[in-house]
Amino acid sequence: MTSLSNKPLFNQFLSSLLFFHLLLIVLHFISSSTAPVSSLSSPFAHSSSKVKIEEETKEAMALLNWKTSLHNKSQSLLSSWVGTNPCNWVEINCDHSGSVTHLNLSSYGLRVTLHNLNFQSLPNLLSLNLSYNSLSGIINPNISHLSKLSLLDLSVNQFTGRIPSEIGKLTSLHIIDLSVNRMTGLIPQDVGALISLSKLDFSFNNLTGVIPTSLGNLSNLTTLYLHTTQLSGSIPQELGMLSSLIDLKLTTNNLIDVIPISLGNLSKLTTLYLFENQLSGSIPQELGMLSSLTDLDLSINNLIGVIPTSLRNLSKLTTLDLSINQLSSSIPQELEMLSTLTDLLLSINNLTGVIPTSLGNLSSLTTLYLHTNQLSGSIPQELGMLSSLIDLELSSNNLTGVIPTSLGNLSNLTTLYLHSNQLSGSIPQELGMLSSLTDLELLVNNLTGVIPTSFGNLSNLTILYLDENQFSGSIPQELGMLSSLTNLGLSENNLTGVIPTSFGNLSKLTTIYLHTNRLSGSFLQEFGIVSSLSDLKLSFYNFVGIIFASIGTLTKLTYFRLFTNKLSDLISFEQNNFTQLKEFHIFGNQFTGHLPENVCSGGLLENFTAYDNYFIGSIPKSLRNCTSLNRVRLNGNQLIGNIGESFGIYPRLTYMELSYNKLYGELSANWGQCQNLASLKISNNDISGRLPLELGEASQLQVLILSSNKIHGKIPKELGKLKFLLGLYLDGNKFSGQVPYNFEMLSNLEQLNLANNNLSGLIPNLGKSKTF
């Protein structure tokens, strides 16, 4: 009966169990009823996710495949390129869907080709910048698959081959830069299909052929760089249709024909560079319509005619360069209207007439080049108003009159070239006010008077050339204050007195020309202090006395010219250390003692002339192996020694003269190996023995003078091979036998002297030669 007493609890338990069971049945039914719906919707969601993953994987695999072809060092720079999500990799950007849109690896030092980069796997790429690397090979035509590409920059690499015509399919391109590569072939006409293009740069390549006329279709183009290639043909008229163009550079090509007048339509153009081509004809008046132009450079062409007066309309122009052409007529007064002009270069033309005074109104001018023309008249005083002027070059004209004192106002001037004119009068003291001046060249004029002492104020001056004038008086001591001076030329004037001792202060001096004046006195010891001196020319003086020992400290001396003076002792050269010496000229003095033993200690000596002195002793030993020698003249001394032991083989030697000395011994066969030797003169010595057969191998020999020696034996028939021989002097020796029959082959021989020998037989028919 107990179970009956608990019956309510039992019933409650059964009810709960039944409810739980029913709940499971309902849940199962719901699960079963919803299963078909779930199975219908899942394929779409799953498929979309799968496509996205496959796309990312495809792009990643394409980039990783390219990475494996990189040089090992290049691969290490892309260490983040791992996995299947390129959006996390260095220098890569993606869009919201995870597709690669930007690849920028500029200046990564990459060494690879594009051969293994599958462009078809990068359909959403907007910009590709691989500039400043070491990429090589060709640009693969499948680059056309980058249909959305806006920027393509492959500049400063080592690409070769042609520009693929398929690039014309990249119609979304705004910028294409293939500059500074090694690309060849033609520019494809297809480039004209890139109508969205704003910048095109194919410069610094080896492209050939003509500029495509299709470029005229690029109405959005602002920058067109085709310079420094090998393009030929004419400039297309169609370029005048590029209404948006701002910057046009076609320089350093082989372009011919005239400058198209259509370029005058380019109203937005600021830069027009056509220099270094072969353009001809006249400069179009229409260029005066380019109201936005700031830089116009037409230099280094074959342009003729006049400078158009229409250029006065270019109110924004800062640079006008028409130099190195064949322009004629006068300089237009109208150029004064170019108030913003900073650089005016009209040099190396055929311009005539006077320098316009109106140029003095160009207050912004920093550079004025009018040199190498046929300008006449005087230098306008008005040029002294150009307060901004830095560089003034008026040389190589026919200018007359005096140097204007107003030039002393040009406080910013660093370069003043007035040389090679017909200027007269004295140098204005006012030029000493040009405190910024570094280069002053007034040589080759008719200037008179004294050298201004005010030049001592030009503390920045590095070059001072006053040669070939009619200056008189003494050299101012004040020139010794020019502490920056490296080059000084005062030669071929009427200067008198002595060299100022203050020149010892010119510690930076490398070149000094004082020859052909009337200077006198002893040779300046202070020159030995100027350790930087490399070129010294003091010839045609009345110098007397000795060369001081301090001159031997000039270890950088390259050119030494001290000829035609009255100098005697040469004590310093016995101790010299001239390892840089290339030219050594001391002829026409009164030097005694020995020649400098180590004159070719540096092995660079080319020209050595010491003739007409009183030198004794032997030939310097350093000459024997001095293979750099070109010309040697030691004649007219009292040198002694065995000539057969004194000289070696000289592949560059063209002239050797040792006449009027006391050399003895036999001539060496080495002379025959001097393949460039044109003149060999060793007369009036004590040379004996036989004439070496090998002389016939000196194939360039034109003059052979061995007169007044003691050479004996037969004249070698091998001399008959010297087809360039003009003069042969063997007189005053002890030759015997007959004159070689093959001398008839010496068709160029003009002088033959065989007198005072022991020859016999007949002289061969020598045609035009004069025989003694």
Short mmCIF file of N, CA, C and O in Angstrom, two decimals, residues 220-270:
data_model
loop_
_atom_site.label_atom_id
_atom_site.label_comp_id
_atom_site.label_asym_id
_atom_site.label_seq_id
_atom_site.Cartn_x
_atom_site.Cartn_y
_atom_site.Cartn_z
N ASN A 220 45.40 64.14 -73.17
CA ASN A 220 45.57 64.39 -71.74
C ASN A 220 47.04 64.45 -71.32
O ASN A 220 47.35 64.64 -70.15
N LEU A 221 47.94 64.26 -72.29
CA LEU A 221 49.36 64.19 -71.98
C LEU A 221 49.89 65.54 -71.50
O LEU A 221 49.69 66.57 -72.15
N THR A 222 50.56 65.54 -70.35
CA THR A 222 51.19 66.76 -69.82
C THR A 222 52.72 66.70 -69.92
O THR A 222 53.37 67.73 -70.01
N THR A 223 53.27 65.48 -69.92
CA THR A 223 54.73 65.31 -69.96
C THR A 223 55.11 64.30 -71.03
O THR A 223 54.61 63.17 -71.02
N LEU A 224 55.99 64.71 -71.95
CA LEU A 224 56.47 63.81 -73.00
C LEU A 224 57.99 63.89 -73.04
O LEU A 224 58.56 64.91 -73.45
N TYR A 225 58.63 62.82 -72.58
CA TYR A 225 60.09 62.74 -72.56
C TYR A 225 60.55 61.64 -73.51
O TYR A 225 60.36 60.45 -73.23
N LEU A 226 61.17 62.04 -74.60
CA LEU A 226 61.76 61.08 -75.55
C LEU A 226 63.23 61.42 -75.77
O LEU A 226 63.81 61.08 -76.80
N HIS A 227 63.85 62.10 -74.82
CA HIS A 227 65.22 62.58 -75.00
C HIS A 227 66.26 61.50 -74.74
O HIS A 227 66.00 60.48 -74.11
N THR A 228 67.44 61.74 -75.30
CA THR A 228 68.61 60.88 -75.12
C THR A 228 68.31 59.45 -75.55
O THR A 228 68.47 58.49 -74.79
N THR A 229 67.84 59.33 -76.78
CA THR A 229 67.69 58.04 -77.43
C THR A 229 68.37 58.17 -78.79
O THR A 229 69.27 58.99 -78.94
N GLN A 230 67.94 57.41 -79.78
CA GLN A 230 68.53 57.54 -81.11
C GLN A 230 67.44 57.72 -82.16
O GLN A 230 67.55 57.22 -83.28
N LEU A 231 66.43 58.47 -81.80
CA LEU A 231 65.31 58.71 -82.71
C LEU A 231 65.76 59.57 -83.88
O LEU A 231 66.62 60.44 -83.73
N SER A 232 65.17 59.33 -85.03
CA SER A 232 65.52 60.08 -86.23
C SER A 232 64.24 60.59 -86.89
O SER A 232 63.15 60.50 -86.34
N GLY A 233 64.41 61.12 -88.09
CA GLY A 233 63.25 61.67 -88.79
C GLY A 233 62.89 63.04 -88.24
O GLY A 233 63.60 63.64 -87.44
N SER A 234 61.75 63.55 -88.65
CA SER A 234 61.33 64.89 -88.25
C SER A 234 60.39 64.84 -87.05
O SER A 234 59.87 63.79 -86.68
N ILE A 235 60.19 65.98 -86.44
CA ILE A 235 59.24 66.10 -85.33
C ILE A 235 57.84 66.17 -85.94
O ILE A 235 57.57 67.06 -86.75
N PRO A 236 56.93 65.27 -85.56
CA PRO A 236 55.60 65.26 -86.19
C PRO A 236 54.81 66.54 -85.90
O PRO A 236 54.80 67.03 -84.76
N GLN A 237 54.16 67.04 -86.92
CA GLN A 237 53.25 68.18 -86.73
C GLN A 237 52.18 67.84 -85.71
O GLN A 237 51.69 68.72 -84.99
N GLU A 238 51.81 66.55 -85.61
CA GLU A 238 50.73 66.12 -84.73
C GLU A 238 50.99 66.42 -83.26
O GLU A 238 50.04 66.48 -82.45
N LEU A 239 52.24 66.62 -82.88
CA LEU A 239 52.52 66.95 -81.48
C LEU A 239 51.90 68.29 -81.10
O LEU A 239 51.67 68.57 -79.92
N GLY A 240 51.61 69.10 -82.09
CA GLY A 240 50.93 70.38 -81.84
C GLY A 240 49.50 70.22 -81.39
O GLY A 240 48.85 71.21 -81.02
N MET A 241 48.96 68.99 -81.42
CA MET A 241 47.59 68.71 -80.98
C MET A 241 47.52 68.38 -79.49
O MET A 241 46.42 68.23 -78.94
N LEU A 242 48.67 68.28 -78.84
CA LEU A 242 48.70 67.90 -77.41
C LEU A 242 48.39 69.12 -76.55
O LEU A 242 49.28 69.71 -75.92
N SER A 243 47.13 69.45 -76.48
CA SER A 243 46.71 70.71 -75.87
C SER A 243 46.97 70.80 -74.37
O SER A 243 46.96 71.89 -73.81
N SER A 244 47.21 69.65 -73.72
CA SER A 244 47.47 69.66 -72.27
C SER A 244 48.96 69.64 -71.94
O SER A 244 49.34 69.68 -70.77
N LEU A 245 49.81 69.57 -72.96
CA LEU A 245 51.24 69.36 -72.74
C LEU A 245 51.89 70.53 -72.01
O LEU A 245 51.69 71.69 -72.35
N ILE A 246 52.66 70.17 -70.99
CA ILE A 246 53.38 71.16 -70.17
C ILE A 246 54.89 71.05 -70.39
O ILE A 246 55.60 72.05 -70.42
N ASP A 247 55.37 69.82 -70.56
CA ASP A 247 56.81 69.58 -70.59
C ASP A 247 57.14 68.69 -71.78
O ASP A 247 56.69 67.55 -71.85
N LEU A 248 57.94 69.20 -72.74
CA LEU A 248 58.31 68.45 -73.95
C LEU A 248 59.83 68.43 -74.08
O LEU A 248 60.46 69.48 -74.23
N LYS A 249 60.41 67.23 -74.02
CA LYS A 249 61.87 67.08 -74.14
C LYS A 249 62.18 66.02 -75.21
O LYS A 249 61.90 64.84 -75.02
N LEU A 250 62.78 66.48 -76.29
CA LEU A 250 63.17 65.60 -77.40
C LEU A 250 64.67 65.69 -77.66
O LEU A 250 65.14 65.39 -78.75
N THR A 251 65.43 66.09 -76.67
CA THR A 251 66.84 66.39 -76.84
C THR A 251 67.70 65.16 -77.06
O THR A 251 67.32 64.03 -76.77
N THR A 252 68.91 65.42 -77.61
CA THR A 252 69.95 64.40 -77.78
C THR A 252 69.42 63.20 -78.55
O THR A 252 69.39 62.06 -78.08
N ASN A 253 68.99 63.49 -79.78
CA ASN A 253 68.57 62.47 -80.73
C ASN A 253 69.21 62.78 -82.07
O ASN A 253 70.17 63.55 -82.14
N ASN A 254 68.66 62.21 -83.12
CA ASN A 254 69.14 62.48 -84.48
C ASN A 254 68.02 63.09 -85.32
O ASN A 254 67.92 62.83 -86.52
N LEU A 255 67.19 63.90 -84.68
CA LEU A 255 66.05 64.49 -85.36
C LEU A 255 66.51 65.52 -86.40
O LEU A 255 67.45 66.28 -86.15
N ILE A 256 65.83 65.53 -87.53
CA ILE A 256 66.20 66.42 -88.62
C ILE A 256 64.99 67.27 -89.02
O ILE A 256 63.94 67.21 -88.40
N ASP A 257 65.20 68.05 -90.07
CA ASP A 257 64.14 68.87 -90.65
C ASP A 257 63.83 70.06 -89.74
O ASP A 257 64.56 70.36 -88.82
N VAL A 258 62.72 70.71 -89.98
CA VAL A 258 62.41 71.98 -89.32
C VAL A 258 61.62 71.75 -88.03
O VAL A 258 61.06 70.68 -87.81
N ILE A 259 61.59 72.78 -87.21
CA ILE A 259 60.74 72.76 -86.02
C ILE A 259 59.30 73.04 -86.47
O ILE A 259 59.04 74.07 -87.10
N PRO A 260 58.34 72.14 -86.18
CA PRO A 260 56.97 72.34 -86.67
C PRO A 260 56.35 73.63 -86.10
O PRO A 260 56.45 73.88 -84.91
N ILE A 261 55.69 74.38 -86.97
CA ILE A 261 55.02 75.60 -86.50
C ILE A 261 53.85 75.25 -85.59
O ILE A 261 53.42 76.08 -84.78
N SER A 262 53.35 74.00 -85.69
CA SER A 262 52.22 73.60 -84.85
C SER A 262 52.55 73.60 -83.37
O SER A 262 51.64 73.65 -82.53
N LEU A 263 53.82 73.55 -83.03
CA LEU A 263 54.18 73.60 -81.61
C LEU A 263 53.75 74.91 -80.98
O LEU A 263 53.62 75.01 -79.76
N GLY A 264 53.51 75.92 -81.80
CA GLY A 264 53.01 77.19 -81.29
C GLY A 264 51.62 77.11 -80.70
O GLY A 264 51.16 78.04 -80.02
N ASN A 265 50.92 75.98 -80.90
CA ASN A 265 49.58 75.78 -80.35
C ASN A 265 49.59 75.30 -78.90
O ASN A 265 48.54 75.26 -78.26
N LEU A 266 50.75 74.91 -78.41
CA LEU A 266 50.83 74.30 -77.08
C LEU A 266 50.83 75.38 -76.00
O LEU A 266 51.85 75.71 -75.40
N SER A 267 49.65 75.91 -75.74
CA SER A 267 49.52 77.11 -74.90
C SER A 267 49.89 76.88 -73.45
O SER A 267 50.13 77.84 -72.71
N LYS A 268 49.91 75.60 -73.00
CA LYS A 268 50.26 75.32 -71.60
C LYS A 268 51.73 74.94 -71.43
O LYS A 268 52.18 74.71 -70.30
N LEU A 269 52.45 74.88 -72.51
CA LEU A 269 53.84 74.40 -72.47
C LEU A 269 54.72 75.34 -71.65
O LEU A 269 54.72 76.55 -71.86
N THR A 270 55.46 74.75 -70.69
CA THR A 270 56.41 75.55 -69.89
C THR A 270 57.86 75.24 -70.26
O THR A 270 58.73 76.09 -70.12
#
